[in-house]
Tab-separated table of C-alpha atoms and ligand atoms in Angstrom:
chain	number	residue	atom	x	y	z
A	1	UNK	CA	7.958	98.629	93.510
A	2	UNK	CA	7.318	94.897	93.215
A	3	UNK	CA	8.668	94.940	89.677
A	4	UNK	CA	11.802	96.727	90.802
A	5	UNK	CA	12.531	94.779	93.977
A	6	UNK	CA	10.479	91.579	94.091
A	7	UNK	CA	11.199	88.157	92.648
A	8	UNK	CA	10.489	89.516	89.174
A	9	UNK	CA	13.165	92.174	89.466
A	10	UNK	CA	14.777	92.714	86.113
A	11	UNK	CA	12.288	90.646	84.113
A	12	UNK	CA	9.648	93.327	83.637
A	13	UNK	CA	12.159	96.073	83.012
A	14	UNK	CA	14.121	93.925	80.561
A	15	UNK	CA	11.050	92.965	78.548
A	16	UNK	CA	9.970	96.585	78.480
A	17	UNK	CA	13.380	97.775	77.306
A	18	UNK	CA	13.624	95.067	74.630
A	19	UNK	CA	10.342	96.276	73.164
A	20	UNK	CA	11.140	99.972	73.571
A	21	UNK	CA	14.556	99.802	71.925
A	22	UNK	CA	13.625	97.219	69.313
A	23	UNK	CA	16.138	94.637	70.570
A	24	UNK	CA	19.052	96.673	69.272
A	25	UNK	CA	22.040	98.386	70.848
A	26	UNK	CA	21.084	102.040	71.324
A	27	UNK	CA	24.629	103.225	70.595
A	28	UNK	CA	25.765	101.200	67.569
A	29	UNK	CA	22.460	99.734	66.332
A	30	UNK	CA	23.721	96.173	66.384
A	31	UNK	CA	21.013	93.538	66.728
A	32	UNK	CA	21.057	89.824	67.412
A	33	UNK	CA	23.826	90.205	69.996
A	34	UNK	CA	23.608	89.940	73.791
A	35	UNK	CA	22.347	93.225	75.191
A	36	UNK	CA	23.038	94.703	78.604
A	37	UNK	CA	20.965	97.283	80.402
A	38	UNK	CA	22.911	100.538	80.303
A	39	UNK	CA	22.366	103.674	82.375
A	40	UNK	CA	22.180	106.769	80.158
A	41	UNK	CA	23.358	108.913	83.027
A	42	UNK	CA	25.777	106.641	84.889
A	43	UNK	CA	24.769	105.506	88.344
A	44	UNK	CA	28.158	106.541	89.662
A	45	UNK	CA	27.276	110.094	88.647
A	46	UNK	CA	23.879	110.049	90.297
A	47	UNK	CA	21.870	108.519	87.407
A	48	UNK	CA	18.704	106.771	88.555
A	49	UNK	CA	17.343	103.256	87.923
A	50	UNK	CA	14.153	104.589	86.363
A	51	UNK	CA	13.343	103.112	82.953
A	52	UNK	CA	13.612	106.590	81.452
A	53	UNK	CA	17.327	106.413	82.307
A	54	UNK	CA	17.850	102.936	80.831
A	55	UNK	CA	18.781	101.766	77.346
A	56	UNK	CA	19.998	98.501	75.882
A	57	UNK	CA	23.611	98.321	74.791
A	58	UNK	CA	25.743	95.579	73.316
A	59	UNK	CA	28.561	94.414	75.546
A	60	UNK	CA	31.369	96.337	73.716
A	61	UNK	CA	29.375	99.604	73.784
A	62	UNK	CA	28.297	99.004	77.376
A	63	UNK	CA	31.907	98.474	78.425
A	64	UNK	CA	33.417	101.340	76.470
A	65	UNK	CA	30.770	103.766	77.749
A	66	UNK	CA	31.153	102.557	81.328
A	67	UNK	CA	30.849	105.620	83.610
A	68	UNK	CA	31.318	108.210	80.872
A	69	UNK	CA	28.498	110.772	80.709
A	70	UNK	CA	26.445	110.134	77.574
A	71	UNK	CA	27.074	113.679	76.283
A	72	UNK	CA	30.778	112.944	76.272
A	73	UNK	CA	30.457	109.367	74.998
A	74	UNK	CA	28.407	110.516	71.995
A	75	UNK	CA	30.230	113.833	71.506
A	76	UNK	CA	30.944	112.930	67.873
A	77	UNK	CA	27.344	111.848	67.202
A	78	UNK	CA	25.045	114.702	68.293
A	79	UNK	CA	22.107	113.438	66.227
A	80	UNK	CA	22.253	110.024	67.866
A	81	UNK	CA	22.581	111.621	71.292
A	82	UNK	CA	19.463	113.705	70.715
A	83	UNK	CA	17.566	110.679	69.426
A	84	UNK	CA	18.451	108.524	72.422
A	85	UNK	CA	17.557	111.223	74.924
A	86	UNK	CA	14.245	111.833	73.163
A	87	UNK	CA	13.349	108.143	72.929
A	88	UNK	CA	14.346	107.466	76.530
A	89	UNK	CA	11.750	109.943	77.753
A	90	UNK	CA	9.023	108.721	75.418
A	91	UNK	CA	6.709	106.088	76.838
A	92	UNK	CA	6.217	102.966	74.795
A	93	UNK	CA	3.216	103.903	72.635
A	94	UNK	CA	1.824	100.359	72.384
A	95	UNK	CA	2.351	99.862	76.093
A	96	UNK	CA	0.451	103.063	76.784
A	97	UNK	CA	-2.476	101.841	74.676
A	98	UNK	CA	-2.446	98.446	76.394
A	99	UNK	CA	-2.259	100.184	79.761
A	100	UNK	CA	-5.393	102.183	79.076
A	101	UNK	CA	-7.272	99.188	77.692
A	102	UNK	CA	-6.361	96.715	80.382
A	103	UNK	CA	-7.588	98.907	83.221
A	104	UNK	CA	-10.893	99.396	81.450
A	105	UNK	CA	-11.091	95.613	81.046
A	106	UNK	CA	-10.146	95.092	84.675
A	107	UNK	CA	-12.830	97.497	85.895
A	108	UNK	CA	-15.469	95.760	83.771
A	109	UNK	CA	-14.428	92.340	85.065
A	110	UNK	CA	-14.352	93.324	88.737
A	111	UNK	CA	-17.839	94.798	88.277
A	112	UNK	CA	-19.096	91.212	87.758
A	113	UNK	CA	-18.121	90.479	91.417
A	114	UNK	CA	-16.265	87.368	90.245
A	115	UNK	CA	-12.764	87.038	91.678
A	116	UNK	CA	-10.289	88.739	89.330
A	117	UNK	CA	-6.517	88.576	89.507
A	118	UNK	CA	-4.037	90.240	87.200
A	119	UNK	CA	-0.567	89.319	86.066
A	120	UNK	CA	2.040	90.420	83.561
A	121	UNK	CA	3.990	89.210	80.585
A	122	UNK	CA	7.174	89.480	82.595
A	123	UNK	CA	5.849	86.985	85.126
A	124	UNK	CA	4.799	84.628	82.320
A	125	UNK	CA	8.329	84.685	80.961
A	126	UNK	CA	9.794	84.276	84.441
A	127	UNK	CA	7.558	81.238	85.012
A	128	UNK	CA	8.634	79.773	81.668
A	129	UNK	CA	12.279	80.246	82.563
A	130	UNK	CA	11.689	78.275	85.782
A	131	UNK	CA	10.130	75.318	83.928
A	132	UNK	CA	12.366	75.725	80.844
A	133	UNK	CA	9.282	75.583	78.633
A	134	UNK	CA	9.611	76.688	75.027
A	135	UNK	CA	7.806	79.826	73.869
A	136	UNK	CA	4.462	79.045	72.293
A	137	UNK	CA	0.934	80.415	72.641
A	138	UNK	CA	-0.305	77.399	74.544
A	139	UNK	CA	2.663	77.163	76.890
A	140	UNK	CA	2.443	80.897	77.544
A	141	UNK	CA	-1.192	80.410	78.552
A	142	UNK	CA	-0.120	77.655	80.934
A	143	UNK	CA	2.480	79.908	82.544
A	144	UNK	CA	0.305	82.958	83.219
A	145	UNK	CA	-0.022	84.248	86.747
A	146	UNK	CA	1.007	82.828	90.091
A	147	UNK	CA	2.365	79.359	89.558
A	148	UNK	CA	3.593	76.846	92.100
A	149	UNK	CA	4.583	74.018	89.793
A	150	UNK	CA	4.053	72.573	86.354
A	151	UNK	CA	4.033	68.801	86.305
A	152	UNK	CA	3.677	68.393	82.553
A	153	UNK	CA	1.731	69.397	79.495
A	154	UNK	CA	0.074	67.597	76.585
A	155	UNK	CA	2.140	66.772	73.533
A	156	UNK	CA	-0.786	67.547	71.194
A	157	UNK	CA	-2.864	70.716	71.314
A	158	UNK	CA	-6.135	71.473	69.565
A	159	UNK	CA	-6.018	74.589	67.402
A	160	UNK	CA	-9.329	76.251	66.532
A	161	UNK	CA	-9.140	78.831	63.765
A	162	UNK	CA	-11.983	81.174	62.834
A	163	UNK	CA	-12.827	80.485	59.194
A	164	UNK	CA	-16.186	82.184	58.834
A	165	UNK	CA	-19.276	80.717	57.199
A	166	UNK	CA	-18.700	81.830	53.662
A	167	UNK	CA	-19.813	84.981	51.916
A	168	UNK	CA	-23.150	86.380	50.779
A	169	UNK	CA	-21.589	87.765	47.638
A	170	UNK	CA	-22.472	85.508	44.714
A	171	UNK	CA	-19.907	86.766	42.241
A	172	UNK	CA	-16.184	87.004	42.085
A	173	UNK	CA	-14.669	89.968	40.325
A	174	UNK	CA	-11.656	90.387	38.094
A	175	UNK	CA	-9.004	92.962	38.810
A	176	UNK	CA	-11.120	95.715	37.213
A	177	UNK	CA	-14.083	94.961	39.447
A	178	UNK	CA	-16.217	93.274	36.776
A	179	UNK	CA	-18.041	90.049	37.645
A	180	UNK	CA	-15.842	87.152	36.686
A	181	UNK	CA	-17.986	84.192	37.651
A	182	UNK	CA	-21.260	83.391	39.302
A	183	UNK	CA	-21.220	81.397	42.490
A	184	UNK	CA	-24.099	78.979	43.028
A	185	UNK	CA	-27.064	80.009	45.170
A	186	UNK	CA	-27.185	76.692	46.923
A	187	UNK	CA	-25.020	76.098	49.968
A	188	UNK	CA	-25.094	72.319	50.065
A	189	UNK	CA	-24.100	69.727	47.499
A	190	UNK	CA	-24.868	66.080	48.159
A	191	UNK	CA	-25.411	66.913	51.816
A	192	UNK	CA	-22.074	68.662	52.259
A	193	UNK	CA	-21.284	72.318	52.933
A	194	UNK	CA	-18.046	74.131	52.389
A	195	UNK	CA	-16.199	74.057	55.698
A	196	UNK	CA	-17.461	70.673	56.850
A	197	UNK	CA	-14.828	68.482	58.436
A	198	UNK	CA	-14.745	65.293	56.357
A	199	UNK	CA	-12.787	62.158	55.744
A	200	UNK	CA	-12.453	60.813	52.215
A	201	UNK	CA	-11.391	57.241	51.614
A	202	UNK	CA	-10.386	57.008	47.960
A	203	UNK	CA	-9.696	53.380	46.981
A	204	UNK	CA	-8.015	53.831	43.616
A	205	UNK	CA	-6.556	56.397	41.241
A	206	UNK	CA	-4.083	59.233	41.647
A	207	UNK	CA	-6.013	60.547	44.686
A	208	UNK	CA	-6.020	57.135	46.400
A	209	UNK	CA	-5.700	57.280	50.148
A	210	UNK	CA	-7.408	58.728	53.183
A	211	UNK	CA	-7.813	62.514	53.263
A	212	UNK	CA	-9.108	64.265	56.389
A	213	UNK	CA	-9.814	67.979	56.485
A	214	UNK	CA	-12.055	70.869	55.460
A	215	UNK	CA	-14.130	70.316	52.344
A	216	UNK	CA	-14.870	72.895	49.659
A	217	UNK	CA	-17.946	71.824	47.709
A	218	UNK	CA	-18.558	72.142	43.996
A	219	UNK	CA	-21.874	71.570	42.240
A	220	UNK	CA	-20.264	68.897	40.085
A	221	UNK	CA	-19.919	66.729	43.197
A	222	UNK	CA	-16.160	66.746	42.835
A	223	UNK	CA	-14.843	68.330	46.040
A	224	UNK	CA	-11.592	69.806	47.287
A	225	UNK	CA	-10.311	68.815	50.717
A	226	UNK	CA	-7.784	70.929	52.591
A	227	UNK	CA	-5.807	68.633	54.846
A	228	UNK	CA	-2.911	69.502	57.116
A	229	UNK	CA	-0.597	68.524	54.255
A	230	UNK	CA	-2.242	70.706	51.615
A	231	UNK	CA	-5.266	70.728	49.347
A	232	UNK	CA	-6.385	67.641	47.450
A	233	UNK	CA	-8.576	68.511	44.485
A	234	UNK	CA	-11.245	66.572	42.698
A	235	UNK	CA	-12.435	64.083	45.309
A	236	UNK	CA	-15.687	62.407	44.331
A	237	UNK	CA	-18.494	62.940	46.834
A	238	UNK	CA	-19.122	59.172	47.015
A	239	UNK	CA	-15.862	58.705	48.911
A	240	UNK	CA	-16.520	61.505	51.394
A	241	UNK	CA	-17.912	60.969	54.915
A	242	UNK	CA	-18.953	63.759	57.247
A	243	UNK	CA	-17.024	64.041	60.517
A	244	UNK	CA	-18.323	67.364	61.785
A	245	UNK	CA	-20.592	70.095	60.452
A	246	UNK	CA	-19.040	73.439	59.621
A	247	UNK	CA	-19.489	75.799	62.576
A	248	UNK	CA	-17.369	78.709	61.415
A	249	UNK	CA	-14.143	77.276	62.811
A	250	UNK	CA	-11.446	75.041	61.430
A	251	UNK	CA	-9.960	72.496	63.802
A	252	UNK	CA	-6.497	71.007	63.681
A	253	UNK	CA	-4.053	69.460	66.084
A	254	UNK	CA	-0.489	70.629	66.455
A	255	UNK	CA	2.274	68.958	68.379
A	256	UNK	CA	3.424	70.896	71.418
A	257	UNK	CA	7.103	71.186	72.106
A	258	UNK	CA	7.935	68.455	74.596
A	259	UNK	CA	10.421	69.583	77.224
A	260	UNK	CA	10.944	67.600	80.369
A	261	UNK	CA	9.737	69.435	83.437
A	262	UNK	CA	11.207	68.675	86.806
A	263	UNK	CA	10.661	71.960	88.597
A	264	UNK	CA	9.919	72.340	91.466
A	265	UNK	CA	8.367	69.472	93.502
A	266	UNK	CA	4.653	70.260	93.820
A	267	UNK	CA	3.978	71.923	97.174
A	268	UNK	CA	1.340	70.577	99.521
A	269	UNK	CA	-2.022	70.839	97.802
A	270	UNK	CA	-0.039	71.980	94.805
A	271	UNK	CA	-0.762	71.603	91.158
A	272	UNK	CA	-1.394	74.292	88.646
A	273	UNK	CA	-3.320	77.440	89.266
A	274	UNK	CA	-3.220	80.590	87.330
A	275	UNK	CA	-5.329	82.806	89.535
A	276	UNK	CA	-8.907	83.636	88.820
A	277	UNK	CA	-11.889	81.347	89.242
B	301	ZN	ZN1	26.721	98.597	70.561
């Protein structure tokens, strides 16, 4: 009921319909155009507001269908009519899977006796529309749940990416599955391990410059460094300094989209909270 009538009215249903109908007009299949919510059985003829009676339609289709019963509107396209009626009744399969999973997760979390609150993707989007924040993973995280105000966000975010700690397999195979080369048994060369975060300061030569990133070791002592700009090959170990030991993650910084935020004035005792502890 809250979704249908509360402050989020329209947001949840719209997001659901966009996913269910693949962001295309149900009647003509056009995509990338503004889409209206259309009642399969017109409201004026007693059609309900339930999501099973809603599709997305481009503005021309929405207007030309108007209050026409769908059977009449699609009289010339019986296959399409059948498809729409079938799909309208079908629940969103992914949503059904998420539904089942999230309640299991919720039950497990509440069993810890820590305070647990829940929210929805529709509310996240609604919050973002109030602060006019761009869509990104980090800004989505900031906009989850009940939100009084956002006073700003960092321009740089830290991105941690799981890279693993290498492989036990000591051979590489060719396309027929035969061993192609032998990898060394040792994991360290000159004190470095593949995956270490390093900075190389190369004074001269074609590789001259400062290179910061993940190192890939070679027994020759000539290393490769993957920086944010690409991979630099053949860096002598003498130029390389360790910044951080490999821990199975790669770290990088990305710039966050900077959008001015002036909404709304923080309420008394305001600030950011996203529910939960
Ligand atoms: Zn259309």
